[in-house]
């Protein structure tokens, strides 16, 4: 009986040692250029070959991704706007940048070709779309409006 118990204990310890390291990620904008790497790498077996298992939480954008990291719900956020992370860090958020896929903003602001809005100065009293509150696109809209001196 003791031999069986010892064998069982060793098998549990050995299987635990062979398990992949699990890392939780929050990924904004699923399938977008830089946010696809985790999913594609996982599907291709890249992380498994290196003893890593990803648990991926998809969010609606930078603001939600950042909050998941700040709250400790995930270990790593992917696809955050540079401006958003810098602003949160400057306000004391417990964040550390460990990598970056691009520098600066990659957002574009556009209207229909026949729109009477030709610049942010024409946006007063109108609605402007951005990803999520707290995201880099949200901060850019607020900065554009302040610069143009209009309320939208």
PDB file of C-alpha atoms in Angstrom:
ATOM      1  CA  UNK A   1       0.000   0.000   0.000  1.00  0.00           C
ATOM      2  CA  UNK A   2       2.841   2.403   0.870  1.00  0.00           C
ATOM      3  CA  UNK A   3       4.500   1.666  -2.459  1.00  0.00           C
ATOM      4  CA  UNK A   4       1.306   2.546  -4.329  1.00  0.00           C
ATOM      5  CA  UNK A   5       0.958   5.818  -2.388  1.00  0.00           C
ATOM      6  CA  UNK A   6       4.584   6.771  -3.093  1.00  0.00           C
ATOM      7  CA  UNK A   7       4.201   5.898  -6.789  1.00  0.00           C
ATOM      8  CA  UNK A   8       1.021   7.993  -6.968  1.00  0.00           C
ATOM      9  CA  UNK A   9       2.724  10.958  -5.281  1.00  0.00           C
ATOM     10  CA  UNK A  10       5.662  10.799  -7.715  1.00  0.00           C
ATOM     11  CA  UNK A  11       3.315  10.589 -10.708  1.00  0.00           C
ATOM     12  CA  UNK A  12       1.427  13.702  -9.532  1.00  0.00           C
ATOM     13  CA  UNK A  13       4.666  15.618  -8.978  1.00  0.00           C
ATOM     14  CA  UNK A  14       6.072  14.522 -12.348  1.00  0.00           C
ATOM     15  CA  UNK A  15       2.911  15.461 -14.266  1.00  0.00           C
ATOM     16  CA  UNK A  16       2.802  18.873 -12.584  1.00  0.00           C
ATOM     17  CA  UNK A  17       6.415  19.471 -13.560  1.00  0.00           C
ATOM     18  CA  UNK A  18       5.635  18.624 -17.180  1.00  0.00           C
ATOM     19  CA  UNK A  19       2.660  20.985 -17.431  1.00  0.00           C
ATOM     20  CA  UNK A  20       2.988  24.081 -19.619  1.00  0.00           C
ATOM     21  CA  UNK A  21       3.383  27.461 -17.941  1.00  0.00           C
ATOM     22  CA  UNK A  22       0.050  29.271 -18.306  1.00  0.00           C
ATOM     23  CA  UNK A  23       0.022  32.970 -19.164  1.00  0.00           C
ATOM     24  CA  UNK A  24      -3.156  35.038 -19.335  1.00  0.00           C
ATOM     25  CA  UNK A  25      -3.305  37.692 -22.059  1.00  0.00           C
ATOM     26  CA  UNK A  26      -5.838  40.422 -22.781  1.00  0.00           C
ATOM     27  CA  UNK A  27      -5.881  41.091 -26.515  1.00  0.00           C
ATOM     28  CA  UNK A  28      -7.758  44.010 -28.046  1.00  0.00           C
ATOM     29  CA  UNK A  29      -9.237  43.946 -31.540  1.00  0.00           C
ATOM     30  CA  UNK A  30      -9.026  40.212 -32.276  1.00  0.00           C
ATOM     31  CA  UNK A  31      -7.331  39.408 -35.557  1.00  0.00           C
ATOM     32  CA  UNK A  32      -5.920  42.876 -36.086  1.00  0.00           C
ATOM     33  CA  UNK A  33      -2.352  42.951 -37.411  1.00  0.00           C
ATOM     34  CA  UNK A  34      -0.346  43.030 -34.163  1.00  0.00           C
ATOM     35  CA  UNK A  35      -3.006  41.366 -32.031  1.00  0.00           C
ATOM     36  CA  UNK A  36      -3.108  38.170 -34.120  1.00  0.00           C
ATOM     37  CA  UNK A  37       0.360  36.933 -33.107  1.00  0.00           C
ATOM     38  CA  UNK A  38      -0.708  35.256 -29.855  1.00  0.00           C
ATOM     39  CA  UNK A  39      -3.581  33.351 -31.444  1.00  0.00           C
ATOM     40  CA  UNK A  40      -1.614  32.370 -34.562  1.00  0.00           C
ATOM     41  CA  UNK A  41       1.382  31.276 -32.480  1.00  0.00           C
ATOM     42  CA  UNK A  42      -0.846  29.224 -30.216  1.00  0.00           C
ATOM     43  CA  UNK A  43      -2.596  27.541 -33.183  1.00  0.00           C
ATOM     44  CA  UNK A  44       0.755  26.775 -34.838  1.00  0.00           C
ATOM     45  CA  UNK A  45       2.085  25.163 -31.650  1.00  0.00           C
ATOM     46  CA  UNK A  46       4.876  27.709 -31.200  1.00  0.00           C
ATOM     47  CA  UNK A  47       4.129  28.374 -27.525  1.00  0.00           C
ATOM     48  CA  UNK A  48       3.486  24.683 -26.749  1.00  0.00           C
ATOM     49  CA  UNK A  49       6.967  23.817 -28.069  1.00  0.00           C
ATOM     50  CA  UNK A  50       8.391  26.259 -25.537  1.00  0.00           C
ATOM     51  CA  UNK A  51       6.280  25.034 -22.616  1.00  0.00           C
ATOM     52  CA  UNK A  52       3.818  27.924 -22.624  1.00  0.00           C
ATOM     53  CA  UNK A  53       0.018  27.774 -22.754  1.00  0.00           C
ATOM     54  CA  UNK A  54      -1.786  31.039 -23.476  1.00  0.00           C
ATOM     55  CA  UNK A  55      -5.193  31.861 -22.057  1.00  0.00           C
ATOM     56  CA  UNK A  56      -6.430  34.642 -24.330  1.00  0.00           C
ATOM     57  CA  UNK A  57      -9.149  37.102 -23.295  1.00  0.00           C
ATOM     58  CA  UNK A  58     -10.331  39.211 -26.219  1.00  0.00           C
ATOM     59  CA  UNK A  59     -11.427  42.750 -25.409  1.00  0.00           C
ATOM     60  CA  UNK A  60     -13.088  45.522 -27.374  1.00  0.00           C
ATOM     61  CA  UNK A  61      -9.949  47.630 -27.474  1.00  0.00           C
ATOM     62  CA  UNK A  62      -7.115  49.330 -25.682  1.00  0.00           C
ATOM     63  CA  UNK A  63      -9.126  50.737 -22.757  1.00  0.00           C
ATOM     64  CA  UNK A  64     -10.549  47.359 -21.741  1.00  0.00           C
ATOM     65  CA  UNK A  65      -7.239  45.600 -22.308  1.00  0.00           C
ATOM     66  CA  UNK A  66      -5.448  48.110 -20.108  1.00  0.00           C
ATOM     67  CA  UNK A  67      -7.986  47.729 -17.306  1.00  0.00           C
ATOM     68  CA  UNK A  68      -7.590  43.929 -17.364  1.00  0.00           C
ATOM     69  CA  UNK A  69      -3.830  44.366 -16.850  1.00  0.00           C
ATOM     70  CA  UNK A  70      -4.172  47.051 -14.170  1.00  0.00           C
ATOM     71  CA  UNK A  71      -6.692  44.941 -12.219  1.00  0.00           C
ATOM     72  CA  UNK A  72      -4.400  41.906 -12.312  1.00  0.00           C
ATOM     73  CA  UNK A  73      -6.907  39.768 -14.231  1.00  0.00           C
ATOM     74  CA  UNK A  74      -4.257  39.094 -16.883  1.00  0.00           C
ATOM     75  CA  UNK A  75      -0.476  39.170 -16.950  1.00  0.00           C
ATOM     76  CA  UNK A  76       0.032  40.805 -20.345  1.00  0.00           C
ATOM     77  CA  UNK A  77      -1.944  43.217 -22.520  1.00  0.00           C
ATOM     78  CA  UNK A  78      -1.538  43.128 -26.302  1.00  0.00           C
ATOM     79  CA  UNK A  79      -2.482  45.852 -28.755  1.00  0.00           C
ATOM     80  CA  UNK A  80      -2.537  48.792 -26.375  1.00  0.00           C
ATOM     81  CA  UNK A  81      -2.148  52.284 -27.758  1.00  0.00           C
ATOM     82  CA  UNK A  82       1.207  53.842 -26.891  1.00  0.00           C
ATOM     83  CA  UNK A  83      -0.423  57.094 -25.807  1.00  0.00           C
ATOM     84  CA  UNK A  84      -2.911  55.288 -23.581  1.00  0.00           C
ATOM     85  CA  UNK A  85      -0.213  53.302 -21.759  1.00  0.00           C
ATOM     86  CA  UNK A  86       2.003  56.353 -21.252  1.00  0.00           C
ATOM     87  CA  UNK A  87      -0.924  58.358 -19.875  1.00  0.00           C
ATOM     88  CA  UNK A  88      -1.932  55.599 -17.454  1.00  0.00           C
ATOM     89  CA  UNK A  89       1.678  55.112 -16.325  1.00  0.00           C
ATOM     90  CA  UNK A  90       2.083  58.858 -15.761  1.00  0.00           C
ATOM     91  CA  UNK A  91      -0.986  58.738 -13.499  1.00  0.00           C
ATOM     92  CA  UNK A  92       0.574  55.958 -11.400  1.00  0.00           C
ATOM     93  CA  UNK A  93      -0.986  52.857 -12.980  1.00  0.00           C
ATOM     94  CA  UNK A  94       1.010  49.709 -12.188  1.00  0.00           C
ATOM     95  CA  UNK A  95       2.126  49.083 -15.781  1.00  0.00           C
ATOM     96  CA  UNK A  96       5.456  48.231 -17.384  1.00  0.00           C
ATOM     97  CA  UNK A  97       6.104  48.194 -21.115  1.00  0.00           C
ATOM     98  CA  UNK A  98       7.803  44.937 -22.146  1.00  0.00           C
ATOM     99  CA  UNK A  99       7.581  45.290 -25.930  1.00  0.00           C
ATOM    100  CA  UNK A 100       6.071  47.353 -28.706  1.00  0.00           C
ATOM    101  CA  UNK A 101       4.978  46.547 -32.225  1.00  0.00           C
ATOM    102  CA  UNK A 102       4.888  50.113 -33.496  1.00  0.00           C
ATOM    103  CA  UNK A 103       5.478  53.662 -32.391  1.00  0.00           C
ATOM    104  CA  UNK A 104       2.967  56.442 -32.479  1.00  0.00           C
ATOM    105  CA  UNK A 105      -0.660  56.215 -33.385  1.00  0.00           C
ATOM    106  CA  UNK A 106      -2.043  54.099 -36.163  1.00  0.00           C
ATOM    107  CA  UNK A 107      -5.567  55.522 -36.042  1.00  0.00           C
ATOM    108  CA  UNK A 108      -7.150  57.344 -38.947  1.00  0.00           C
ATOM    109  CA  UNK A 109     -10.027  59.774 -38.629  1.00  0.00           C
ATOM    110  CA  UNK A 110     -12.245  59.950 -41.665  1.00  0.00           C
ATOM    111  CA  UNK A 111     -15.642  61.048 -42.951  1.00  0.00           C
ATOM    112  CA  UNK A 112     -17.664  60.293 -46.067  1.00  0.00           C
ATOM    113  CA  UNK A 113     -16.278  62.098 -49.116  1.00  0.00           C
ATOM    114  CA  UNK A 114     -19.387  64.286 -49.379  1.00  0.00           C
ATOM    115  CA  UNK A 115     -19.458  65.216 -45.662  1.00  0.00           C
ATOM    116  CA  UNK A 116     -19.554  68.897 -44.686  1.00  0.00           C
ATOM    117  CA  UNK A 117     -16.907  68.029 -42.045  1.00  0.00           C
ATOM    118  CA  UNK A 118     -13.515  68.823 -43.562  1.00  0.00           C
ATOM    119  CA  UNK A 119     -11.522  69.224 -40.342  1.00  0.00           C
ATOM    120  CA  UNK A 120     -11.980  68.816 -36.586  1.00  0.00           C
ATOM    121  CA  UNK A 121     -13.146  72.445 -36.439  1.00  0.00           C
ATOM    122  CA  UNK A 122     -16.226  71.321 -38.396  1.00  0.00           C
ATOM    123  CA  UNK A 123     -16.956  68.499 -35.923  1.00  0.00           C
ATOM    124  CA  UNK A 124     -18.651  70.713 -33.303  1.00  0.00           C
ATOM    125  CA  UNK A 125     -22.022  69.317 -32.181  1.00  0.00           C
ATOM    126  CA  UNK A 126     -21.452  66.037 -34.054  1.00  0.00           C
ATOM    127  CA  UNK A 127     -20.650  62.484 -32.988  1.00  0.00           C
ATOM    128  CA  UNK A 128     -17.156  60.995 -33.320  1.00  0.00           C
ATOM    129  CA  UNK A 129     -16.452  57.267 -33.065  1.00  0.00           C
ATOM    130  CA  UNK A 130     -13.506  55.753 -31.193  1.00  0.00           C
ATOM    131  CA  UNK A 131     -12.771  52.282 -29.821  1.00  0.00           C
ATOM    132  CA  UNK A 132     -13.379  52.452 -26.051  1.00  0.00           C
ATOM    133  CA  UNK A 133     -13.228  54.982 -23.248  1.00  0.00           C
ATOM    134  CA  UNK A 134      -9.662  55.274 -21.998  1.00  0.00           C
ATOM    135  CA  UNK A 135      -8.156  54.025 -25.258  1.00  0.00           C
ATOM    136  CA  UNK A 136      -5.542  55.920 -27.221  1.00  0.00           C
ATOM    137  CA  UNK A 137      -8.134  56.740 -29.891  1.00  0.00           C
ATOM    138  CA  UNK A 138     -10.377  58.249 -27.184  1.00  0.00           C
ATOM    139  CA  UNK A 139      -7.528  60.388 -25.865  1.00  0.00           C
ATOM    140  CA  UNK A 140      -6.674  61.519 -29.391  1.00  0.00           C
ATOM    141  CA  UNK A 141     -10.276  62.587 -30.059  1.00  0.00           C
ATOM    142  CA  UNK A 142     -10.311  64.599 -26.837  1.00  0.00           C
ATOM    143  CA  UNK A 143      -6.989  66.239 -27.744  1.00  0.00           C
ATOM    144  CA  UNK A 144      -8.162  67.013 -31.313  1.00  0.00           C
ATOM    145  CA  UNK A 145     -11.354  68.608 -30.020  1.00  0.00           C
ATOM    146  CA  UNK A 146      -9.488  70.668 -27.437  1.00  0.00           C
ATOM    147  CA  UNK A 147      -7.023  71.822 -30.083  1.00  0.00           C
ATOM    148  CA  UNK A 148      -9.870  72.754 -32.470  1.00  0.00           C
ATOM    149  CA  UNK A 149     -11.829  74.434 -29.652  1.00  0.00           C
ATOM    150  CA  UNK A 150     -15.053  72.528 -30.351  1.00  0.00           C
ATOM    151  CA  UNK A 151     -17.355  70.190 -28.432  1.00  0.00           C
ATOM    152  CA  UNK A 152     -18.477  66.982 -30.119  1.00  0.00           C
TER     153      UNK A 152
END
